[in-house]
């Protein structure tokens, strides 16, 4: 038997996965983005935009289209891509800052994972030393666990997609650094998420599943790197799974009768779209029963864990301002409307 | 041991998969589509559009977002959804025709699978009996095999997505029934595809894999229901796999030096986006080496086989007319630009 596991993936070599994927992205979408290959950053094609607050996010790769697929008009100015499931580094983030700084300051939107938080903090200090104003907002919308394998406090998950869209729209409309920062904090305050997995995933480097799940088991409250959740249970019907995810979300904020929400049903990568619509159908029933109205929705694979089968549910409490910012034009690889 | 296999899917009951998913789609996208639940048809929200040629497609479910995700302004008027991997029926197709007929005739865009072809033919005859003009175009772009498990002749695969977009644009611009039909035939004449699988998929009803593949094997030339392809081989690097798919495509038409193409890299459902961009990167290199220019591209999961890991490559030879029709506005669940 070979000592090298056969990984059933489209790769040439594990170390080349991220650089080659970024090369493909750059070739495919020259009107939207450019790639700084040396720093592994995806940059908005026309950056820097003078006078506009710049938005930067990033994290480990393997969660595509997050974050590189959200770079473009009306959303992010740059995404810093780490190796698969590995934080990007401060120098890389600082380079992204230099590439997109339009003179109005920079907001770092950071998912709450210890590596990301520390590295974005160092990058912010480097930028401040150069006289650039940087604000950071740490997203921590995952209600599943208090602390996890890679995180002190709650993890940042699906809410980050919504924050990037909404804050990107505000920045495009000329809001100030303080206003965009406050808005991002407000989104984080009003958004809650929880995920689950039916299967593990395999990173190109490891070649073996990130964890083991029995043939009839599922993991409720899983993190986006396969880190443990709340509980491992026998598989259940879709309606019951949706209830297990939604009840903790609704009761955490809490979301109340009369609330309008944006409901985001996210696939972890390996779940067919047809199943995500079944999840949405159940979610709609459940929220209707609580007097909560879904006013906007997003359904698809947006923050993934490679080919993991599973889903997450994110609810954002809407008001007129957030709704208008959600509806505002966006032109990125993964989200596009006018 | 239970006689019922545990299927790791978000379902309530196998028979409810398609109706519940369609219910979710209808709830999520009321501005774009409506669902005729009785007939399992997805209908453009504002259909019928008076004076416009209507486009209808359909097929088994499990290939989402195809075809329901392509219903809307600038693309399909209706999609007829069969059970998973099962043809829709003539009555259902006839009902779709009645719902979308705007008086200018109907084009059926049919993937070449025996059941689909027979049933769409019967539906066309039913419509003709009612005095509605129906033209049918059978797509057969798959170069992998001459005849397959479910098909006499070549199968219809990824080229169908491109035909639906391009013909949808032509219909939106007021082209006649004869013109849209001729255009669809022309697209079919200029488009070639081939797919491959790294893993099988599991239908909700069967609960077991559609076929077996060894831990280090892949199937080249697979069909979108897991039907056998050209050959089963040991796994290879991405560059080699892309060559195995692309060379037969290029040599079949043939595509020649100086040609401009639309390159469509499609995920079979369970392959992460990061890998599809690696495939695109390799495809770009390979075509560049042959003097063929990628002028437009589409990368993502558009014609899937549930959660199968794998991809297909489709190349369409472009001219100015096809390029302009591809670029024309479209507003559907899965494709959206202006």
XYZ file of C-alpha atoms in Angstrom:
676
model
C 0.000 0.000 0.000
C 1.229 3.465 -0.841
C 1.980 5.796 2.047
C 0.369 8.646 0.098
C -3.388 8.572 0.427
C -5.288 8.884 -2.861
C -7.371 12.008 -2.521
C -10.404 12.100 -4.787
C -10.024 15.698 -5.801
C -9.108 17.779 -8.816
C -5.630 18.756 -7.702
C -2.126 18.576 -9.050
C -0.304 18.859 -5.722
C -1.689 19.778 -2.298
C 0.533 22.850 -1.954
C -0.588 24.182 -5.328
C -4.341 24.039 -4.644
C -4.822 27.634 -3.522
C -2.378 29.298 -5.977
C -3.805 27.368 -8.947
C -7.403 28.046 -7.947
C -6.596 31.758 -7.607
C -4.964 31.698 -11.031
C -8.153 30.182 -12.444
C -10.259 32.842 -10.744
C -8.101 35.648 -12.117
C -8.321 34.232 -15.640
C -12.085 33.769 -15.400
C -13.120 37.115 -13.934
C -10.771 39.905 -15.062
C -13.587 42.451 -15.039
C -14.305 41.863 -11.366
C -11.061 40.967 -9.652
C -7.318 40.757 -9.921
C -5.115 38.415 -7.941
C -1.958 39.376 -6.078
C -0.397 35.937 -6.457
C 2.589 36.635 -4.229
C 0.362 37.546 -1.308
C -2.565 35.251 -2.180
C -4.969 38.163 -2.136
C -8.043 38.645 -4.322
C -8.400 42.366 -5.061
C -11.268 44.278 -6.605
C -10.305 44.988 -10.217
C -10.607 48.763 -9.935
C -9.142 49.152 -6.434
C -8.307 51.438 -4.789
C -11.553 53.383 -5.034
C -10.720 56.941 -3.977
C -12.665 58.277 -1.048
C -14.458 54.986 -0.320
C -14.055 53.042 2.904
C -12.306 49.789 1.948
C -13.517 46.422 3.229
C -11.139 43.521 3.726
C -11.932 40.038 4.896
C -10.177 36.712 4.639
C -9.492 33.432 6.279
C -8.500 29.914 5.437
C -9.338 28.607 1.985
C -11.778 25.734 1.543
C -14.869 27.829 2.282
C -15.390 29.040 -1.306
C -16.943 31.171 -2.618
C -16.141 32.892 0.705
C -14.271 35.281 0.650
C -12.737 35.722 -2.815
C -16.123 35.268 -4.491
C -17.429 38.279 -2.569
C -14.851 40.746 -3.898
C -16.249 43.370 -6.237
C -18.458 46.425 -6.485
C -20.825 46.670 -3.532
C -19.075 44.101 -1.359
C -15.399 43.448 -0.436
C -12.362 45.315 -1.744
C -10.005 42.466 -0.906
C -9.972 38.907 0.397
C -6.869 37.383 1.972
C -6.710 33.658 1.265
C -4.866 31.368 3.622
C -3.955 27.780 2.881
C -6.883 25.377 3.251
C -8.393 25.808 6.737
C -5.394 27.965 7.775
C -5.373 31.668 8.648
C -3.819 34.159 6.264
C -0.831 36.045 7.679
C -0.400 39.683 8.779
C 1.975 40.671 5.942
C -0.551 39.433 3.420
C -3.342 41.405 5.082
C -1.165 44.512 5.162
C -0.462 44.109 1.448
C -4.214 43.891 0.829
C -4.624 47.115 2.795
C -2.041 48.901 0.660
C -3.753 47.680 -2.508
C -7.252 48.871 -1.603
C -6.792 51.888 0.678
C -8.737 54.733 -0.918
C -7.938 57.244 1.805
C -11.160 56.828 3.791
C -9.965 54.042 6.077
C -10.305 50.271 6.125
C -12.680 47.910 7.894
C -11.484 44.395 8.640
C -14.380 41.939 8.822
C -12.979 39.017 10.790
C -14.569 35.664 11.549
C -13.912 34.793 15.178
C -11.160 32.210 14.908
C -8.123 32.784 17.097
C -5.597 32.808 14.235
C -7.640 35.168 12.070
C -8.261 37.551 14.969
C -4.590 37.735 16.004
C -3.306 38.123 12.464
C -5.830 40.770 11.446
C -4.957 42.638 14.666
C -1.261 42.665 13.767
C -2.085 43.783 10.227
C -4.214 46.606 11.621
C -1.299 47.752 13.766
C 1.007 47.664 10.749
C -1.455 49.808 8.786
C -1.912 52.271 11.652
C 1.881 52.682 11.719
C 1.608 53.783 8.084
C -1.060 56.295 9.033
C -4.040 54.331 7.721
C -7.133 54.136 9.931
C -8.271 50.551 10.404
C -11.308 49.349 12.301
C -11.957 45.687 12.983
C -15.253 43.926 13.546
C -15.115 40.358 14.794
C -18.116 38.306 13.706
C -19.315 35.718 16.222
C -22.780 34.648 15.133
C -22.591 30.876 15.736
C -24.848 29.929 18.648
C -23.771 26.272 18.687
C -20.925 26.360 21.204
C -19.414 28.914 23.584
C -15.803 28.009 22.858
C -14.493 25.602 20.274
C -11.358 23.941 19.044
C -10.034 27.042 17.275
C -11.965 29.802 18.962
C -12.358 31.612 22.257
C -15.994 32.679 22.274
C -18.501 32.018 19.542
C -17.345 31.249 16.015
C -17.972 33.569 13.083
C -19.903 31.811 10.345
C -22.770 32.585 7.902
C -23.495 36.018 9.349
C -20.193 37.121 7.854
C -21.558 36.774 4.307
C -24.472 39.035 5.169
C -22.226 41.571 6.943
C -19.918 41.743 3.923
C -22.834 42.408 1.559
C -24.539 44.976 3.753
C -21.389 46.854 4.750
C -20.127 46.725 1.173
C -23.293 48.481 0.057
C -22.912 51.118 2.776
C -19.297 51.771 1.797
C -20.333 52.043 -1.867
C -22.881 54.687 -0.834
C -20.126 56.805 0.737
C -20.651 56.043 4.423
C -17.761 56.946 6.720
C -15.365 54.582 8.454
C -17.244 55.053 11.736
C -20.619 54.462 10.075
C -19.553 51.295 8.248
C -17.937 49.953 11.417
C -21.019 50.663 13.488
C -23.191 49.036 10.848
C -21.059 45.896 10.833
C -21.279 45.686 14.614
C -25.037 46.126 14.358
C -25.317 43.289 11.817
C -23.251 41.071 14.097
C -25.561 41.963 16.969
C -28.672 40.988 15.020
C -27.520 37.818 13.268
C -27.379 34.245 14.571
C -26.350 30.962 12.919
C -25.975 27.258 13.476
C -24.675 24.467 11.260
C -24.651 20.698 11.072
C -22.867 17.990 9.135
C -23.952 14.714 7.566
C -20.406 13.854 6.468
C -16.878 15.062 7.180
C -14.651 16.619 4.528
C -11.125 15.878 3.378
C -8.464 18.564 3.071
C -6.120 18.144 0.100
C -3.109 18.081 2.424
C -4.372 15.522 4.924
C -6.057 13.194 2.464
C -8.198 11.678 5.196
C -11.541 12.753 6.673
C -11.340 15.577 9.204
C -13.387 13.501 11.662
C -15.433 10.305 11.737
C -19.221 10.102 11.597
C -21.117 6.828 11.677
C -23.271 5.787 8.719
C -26.398 6.808 10.598
C -24.994 9.765 12.529
C -25.007 13.526 12.159
C -23.213 16.259 14.075
C -25.338 19.189 15.228
C -23.589 22.523 15.748
C -20.500 21.686 13.720
C -17.937 24.354 12.840
C -16.871 25.154 9.293
C -13.639 23.193 9.692
C -15.374 20.126 11.067
C -14.644 21.092 14.657
C -17.051 19.448 17.108
C -20.510 20.846 17.691
C -23.126 20.351 20.361
C -24.033 16.735 19.944
C -23.829 13.711 17.728
C -27.201 12.156 17.020
C -28.827 9.508 14.851
C -29.945 10.897 11.503
C -33.419 12.454 11.508
C -35.913 13.765 8.930
C -35.229 17.207 7.442
C -38.029 18.816 9.475
C -36.488 17.684 12.747
C -32.971 18.755 11.755
C -34.221 22.208 10.802
C -35.931 22.473 14.171
C -32.697 21.511 15.969
C -30.843 24.316 14.194
C -33.520 26.969 14.214
C -34.821 26.809 17.767
C -31.469 27.706 19.377
C -31.005 30.523 16.842
C -34.457 31.985 17.434
C -34.206 31.736 21.207
C -30.712 33.168 21.411
C -31.274 36.663 20.034
C -34.243 36.192 20.592
C -36.222 36.595 17.374
C -39.819 37.424 18.249
C -43.281 37.428 16.763
C -43.566 40.244 14.242
C -39.874 40.244 13.339
C -38.833 40.353 9.716
C -35.719 38.363 8.891
C -33.299 37.522 6.143
C -33.134 33.714 6.115
C -29.907 32.260 4.779
C -29.841 28.512 4.092
C -26.245 27.626 3.356
C -24.884 24.406 1.952
C -21.610 23.087 3.355
C -20.467 22.132 -0.155
C -21.592 18.550 -0.774
C -25.338 18.911 -0.307
C -27.465 19.133 -3.467
C -29.471 22.297 -4.010
C -32.691 20.269 -4.071
C -32.118 19.422 -0.387
C -31.370 23.029 0.552
C -34.799 23.975 -0.801
C -36.357 21.276 1.359
C -34.559 22.838 4.327
C -35.844 26.273 3.313
C -39.374 24.891 3.024
C -39.173 23.556 6.590
C -37.572 26.747 7.890
C -40.371 28.807 6.417
C -43.007 26.636 8.135
C -41.234 26.805 11.465
C -40.761 30.580 11.423
C -44.317 31.134 10.227
C -45.461 29.169 13.273
C -43.600 31.632 15.486
C -44.964 34.701 13.698
C -41.589 35.547 12.149
C -41.635 36.655 8.498
C -38.925 35.807 5.999
C -38.566 39.050 4.063
C -35.378 38.220 2.159
C -33.548 34.939 1.564
C -30.304 33.492 0.320
C -30.087 29.786 -0.522
C -26.983 28.016 -1.802
C -23.340 27.220 -1.130
C -21.741 30.423 0.162
C -19.628 29.475 3.193
C -18.582 25.901 2.726
C -16.344 23.247 4.222
C -14.940 21.762 1.009
C -17.239 18.840 0.072
C -18.859 18.377 3.487
C -22.521 17.335 3.268
C -24.489 19.527 5.636
C -26.054 22.916 5.984
C -26.231 25.941 8.187
C -29.055 28.315 8.902
C -28.504 32.011 9.535
C -31.173 34.507 10.517
C -30.642 38.271 10.410
C -33.215 40.572 11.970
C -34.046 43.163 9.334
C -34.999 46.810 9.514
C -35.599 49.169 6.592
C -31.958 50.252 6.435
C -30.528 46.725 6.423
C -33.096 45.603 3.847
C -32.231 48.458 1.496
C -28.515 47.758 1.858
C -29.099 44.064 1.163
C -31.071 44.974 -1.963
C -28.443 47.439 -3.223
C -26.514 46.453 -6.366
C -23.648 43.991 -6.008
C -21.292 42.656 -8.648
C -19.086 39.820 -7.461
C -18.428 36.267 -8.606
C -20.900 34.741 -6.153
C -23.484 37.468 -5.585
C -24.642 39.583 -8.462
C -27.692 41.748 -8.811
C -28.656 45.271 -9.751
C -30.322 -4.311 10.761
C -33.120 -2.241 9.319
C -34.194 -3.012 5.782
C -34.454 0.724 5.107
C -31.067 2.191 4.273
C -30.188 5.355 6.152
C -29.748 8.006 3.473
C -27.574 10.922 4.538
C -29.752 13.588 3.021
C -32.049 16.381 4.087
C -35.317 14.662 3.267
C -38.537 13.826 5.039
C -39.626 10.999 2.740
C -38.214 9.983 -0.654
C -41.498 10.601 -2.469
C -41.757 14.104 -1.042
C -38.319 15.302 -2.168
C -39.349 16.978 -5.408
C -42.690 18.456 -4.222
C -41.114 19.850 -1.046
C -38.115 21.292 -2.881
C -40.465 22.954 -5.388
C -42.495 24.361 -2.507
C -39.281 25.826 -1.075
C -38.367 27.324 -4.449
C -41.792 28.907 -4.851
C -41.601 30.428 -1.363
C -38.080 31.731 -1.939
C -38.459 33.306 -5.369
C -41.997 34.640 -5.916
C -40.722 37.469 -8.094
C -39.140 35.069 -10.567
C -41.223 31.922 -10.647
C -44.431 30.245 -9.617
C -44.898 26.526 -9.152
C -47.726 24.442 -10.574
C -47.571 21.887 -7.785
C -50.077 19.496 -9.329
C -48.000 19.173 -12.493
C -44.569 19.695 -10.911
C -43.823 22.554 -13.261
C -41.793 25.673 -12.533
C -43.324 28.567 -14.459
C -42.006 32.040 -15.091
C -43.847 34.374 -12.697
C -45.278 36.639 -15.392
C -46.070 33.918 -17.962
C -47.541 33.860 -20.518
C -45.667 36.703 -22.195
C -47.848 37.791 -25.113
C -46.228 37.582 -28.510
C -43.021 35.963 -27.243
C -41.869 32.515 -28.292
C -42.062 30.345 -25.170
C -39.206 28.034 -24.165
C -39.854 24.852 -22.219
C -37.347 22.340 -20.977
C -37.384 19.677 -18.325
C -36.150 16.303 -17.257
C -35.536 14.255 -14.201
C -34.856 16.088 -10.938
C -31.497 15.745 -9.210
C -29.646 17.965 -11.698
C -30.412 21.255 -9.940
C -30.290 24.111 -10.623
C -31.148 22.649 -14.045
C -33.889 23.283 -15.201
C -36.076 25.083 -12.636
C -33.242 27.442 -11.742
C -33.146 28.640 -15.345
C -36.766 29.805 -15.491
C -37.198 33.561 -15.724
C -36.745 36.609 -17.908
C -34.243 35.926 -20.676
C -34.185 32.155 -20.312
C -36.888 29.468 -19.894
C -40.624 30.031 -19.562
C -41.210 26.680 -17.899
C -39.357 23.656 -16.563
C -41.055 20.279 -16.160
C -39.601 18.415 -13.191
C -39.700 14.632 -13.113
C -38.975 12.521 -10.063
C -35.260 12.158 -9.329
C -33.514 10.869 -12.480
C -36.921 10.132 -14.069
C -38.480 11.800 -17.101
C -41.418 14.144 -16.671
C -44.627 13.001 -18.372
C -46.473 14.304 -21.464
C -49.511 15.650 -19.558
C -47.214 17.678 -17.371
C -45.401 19.080 -20.397
C -48.708 19.921 -22.057
C -49.816 21.757 -18.912
C -46.583 23.758 -19.016
C -47.350 24.643 -22.625
C -50.807 25.911 -21.728
C -49.337 27.996 -18.921
C -46.699 29.762 -21.002
C -48.051 29.906 -24.567
C -47.998 33.563 -25.582
C -49.317 32.964 -29.077
C -45.963 32.891 -30.872
C -45.296 29.183 -30.523
C -43.253 27.020 -28.200
C -39.757 25.536 -28.421
C -39.045 22.366 -26.477
C -35.371 22.085 -25.555
C -34.872 18.392 -24.874
C -31.806 16.601 -23.559
C -31.288 13.419 -25.548
C -32.545 10.747 -23.159
C -35.035 8.291 -24.591
C -37.771 8.986 -22.034
C -37.488 12.749 -22.339
C -37.519 12.621 -26.121
C -40.600 10.375 -26.325
C -42.554 12.298 -23.722
C -41.767 15.726 -25.151
C -42.785 14.393 -28.568
C -46.171 13.281 -27.227
C -46.629 16.622 -25.512
C -45.839 18.428 -28.755
C -48.489 16.390 -30.537
C -51.014 17.222 -27.817
C -50.235 20.934 -28.218
C -50.455 20.776 -32.012
C -53.914 19.231 -31.604
C -54.861 22.387 -29.685
C -53.534 24.529 -32.512
C -50.271 25.558 -30.836
C -47.086 25.440 -32.916
C -44.359 23.491 -31.177
C -40.804 22.935 -32.368
C -38.410 20.556 -30.617
C -34.651 20.644 -30.494
C -32.896 17.605 -29.091
C -29.536 18.441 -27.519
C -26.836 15.799 -27.927
C -23.536 17.447 -27.069
C -21.849 14.664 -25.056
C -18.913 13.258 -27.011
C -18.170 10.512 -24.477
C -20.194 7.633 -25.881
C -22.248 6.941 -28.997
C -25.088 5.186 -27.220
C -25.593 4.806 -23.495
C -27.760 3.155 -20.910
C -30.688 5.561 -21.360
C -29.968 7.028 -24.770
C -29.870 6.186 -28.443
C -27.194 8.501 -29.802
C -25.220 11.024 -27.825
C -26.516 12.300 -24.527
C -27.588 15.894 -23.952
C -25.611 17.502 -21.149
C -23.939 20.858 -20.401
C -24.619 22.358 -23.820
C -28.275 22.464 -22.809
C -27.584 25.177 -20.216
C -25.946 27.341 -22.865
C -28.731 26.703 -25.395
C -31.370 27.688 -22.852
C -29.584 30.963 -22.071
C -28.878 31.903 -25.679
C -32.304 30.944 -27.037
C -33.984 32.594 -24.065
C -32.274 35.846 -24.988
C -33.312 35.508 -28.621
C -36.935 34.881 -27.644
C -36.842 37.886 -25.310
C -35.669 40.004 -28.254
C -38.724 39.010 -30.262
C -37.237 36.390 -32.584
C -39.740 34.128 -34.339
C -40.397 30.462 -33.652
C -38.386 29.487 -36.728
C -35.498 31.749 -35.741
C -35.293 30.523 -32.152
C -35.501 26.916 -33.319
C -32.744 27.426 -35.903
C -30.600 29.154 -33.284
C -31.018 26.270 -30.857
C -30.025 23.798 -33.561
C -27.013 25.952 -34.347
C -25.936 26.007 -30.682
C -26.279 22.246 -30.552
C -24.153 21.983 -33.679
C -21.356 24.095 -32.177
C -21.226 22.755 -28.620
C -19.460 19.678 -27.258
C -19.144 18.288 -23.712
C -17.654 15.495 -21.662
C -17.910 14.647 -17.971
C -16.212 12.463 -15.394
C -16.884 11.246 -11.878
C -14.726 10.776 -8.808
C -17.598 9.326 -6.779
C -21.095 7.970 -7.430
C -24.240 9.618 -6.065
C -27.167 8.274 -4.065
C -30.773 8.871 -5.089
C -33.180 9.464 -2.181
C -35.321 6.535 -3.291
C -32.589 3.938 -3.712
C -30.509 4.893 -0.704
C -27.442 3.192 -2.139
C -24.759 4.424 -4.563
C -25.778 4.413 -8.226
C -22.584 2.506 -9.084
C -19.318 1.462 -7.443
C -15.967 3.165 -7.913
C -12.793 2.001 -6.213
C -10.989 4.274 -3.735
C -8.398 5.141 -6.372
C -10.632 5.042 -9.460
C -12.412 7.568 -11.609
C -14.875 7.172 -14.476
C -14.165 9.185 -17.627
C -17.118 10.054 -19.843
C -19.797 9.437 -17.223
C -23.408 10.449 -17.819
C -25.365 12.725 -15.510
C -27.192 9.787 -13.944
C -24.011 7.850 -13.289
C -24.430 5.762 -16.457
C -21.128 4.307 -17.653
C -18.654 6.348 -19.628
C -15.652 5.533 -21.762
C -13.285 4.026 -19.273
C -12.486 3.540 -15.647
C -8.961 4.599 -14.732
C -6.744 5.119 -11.728
C -7.028 8.660 -10.350
C -4.733 11.213 -11.993
C -3.658 14.821 -11.403
C -6.098 17.558 -12.421
C -4.049 18.520 -15.476
C -4.252 15.010 -16.872
C -7.971 14.677 -16.184
C -8.676 17.962 -17.944
C -6.681 16.738 -20.932
C -8.709 13.504 -21.021
C -11.947 15.488 -21.191
C -10.831 18.320 -23.426
C -8.971 16.535 -26.187
C -11.992 14.479 -27.360
C -14.163 17.614 -27.202
C -11.746 19.717 -29.225
C -11.141 17.011 -31.810
C -14.802 16.139 -32.235
C -16.196 19.419 -33.582
C -13.288 20.132 -34.253
C -12.352 23.360 -32.486
C -9.445 24.957 -34.338
C -6.725 27.531 -33.889
C -8.246 31.000 -33.904
C -11.613 29.877 -32.541
C -13.238 31.816 -29.733
C -15.168 29.710 -27.259
C -17.409 29.855 -24.246
C -15.784 27.488 -21.727
C -18.171 25.977 -19.198
C -16.624 24.117 -16.253
C -19.474 22.397 -14.472
C -19.429 20.736 -11.080
C -21.395 17.502 -10.674
C -22.598 18.645 -7.240
C -20.080 17.407 -4.684
C -16.907 19.040 -5.957
C -15.757 22.199 -4.157
C -15.587 25.410 -6.174
C -11.856 25.707 -5.399
C -11.287 22.545 -7.466
C -13.427 23.776 -10.365
C -11.144 26.813 -10.610
C -8.132 24.489 -10.759
C -9.871 22.688 -13.624
C -10.523 26.022 -15.343
C -6.877 27.003 -14.894
C -5.778 23.789 -16.619
C -8.388 24.139 -19.350
C -7.181 27.647 -20.111
C -3.569 26.430 -20.465
C -4.575 23.563 -22.700
C -6.740 25.662 -25.032
C -4.126 28.410 -25.175
C -1.658 25.780 -26.365
C -4.019 24.997 -29.241
C -4.578 28.636 -30.161
C -8.191 28.594 -28.942
C -9.314 31.651 -26.969
C -11.751 31.491 -24.071
C -13.907 34.548 -24.654
C -16.644 33.816 -22.133
C -16.837 31.373 -19.233
C -19.214 29.805 -16.767
C -17.859 27.990 -13.703
C -19.969 26.314 -11.035
C -22.638 23.708 -10.355
C -25.259 24.078 -13.085
C -26.099 20.570 -14.323
C -25.443 18.213 -11.465
C -25.872 14.599 -10.425
C -27.006 15.121 -6.862
C -23.843 15.026 -4.701
C -21.584 13.288 -7.209
C -17.972 14.488 -7.062
C -16.835 15.195 -10.584
C -16.978 17.745 -13.334
C -17.809 18.239 -16.953
C -16.311 20.519 -19.538
C -18.381 22.113 -22.292
C -17.040 24.229 -25.131
C -19.257 26.325 -27.390
C -17.791 27.913 -30.500
C -18.756 31.562 -30.386
C -19.576 34.104 -33.049
C -20.697 37.705 -32.517
C -24.385 36.793 -32.436
C -23.997 33.995 -29.888
C -21.725 36.158 -27.732
C -24.220 39.023 -27.696
C -27.069 36.646 -26.808
C -24.974 35.101 -24.012
C -24.261 38.600 -22.643
C -27.918 39.692 -22.826
C -29.723 40.242 -19.514
C -31.009 37.204 -17.644
C -32.940 37.014 -14.403
C -33.316 33.500 -13.027
C -32.460 31.775 -9.773
C -29.149 30.406 -11.041
C -28.063 32.882 -13.712
C -28.573 36.560 -13.161
C -26.974 39.520 -14.850
C -27.956 42.702 -16.614
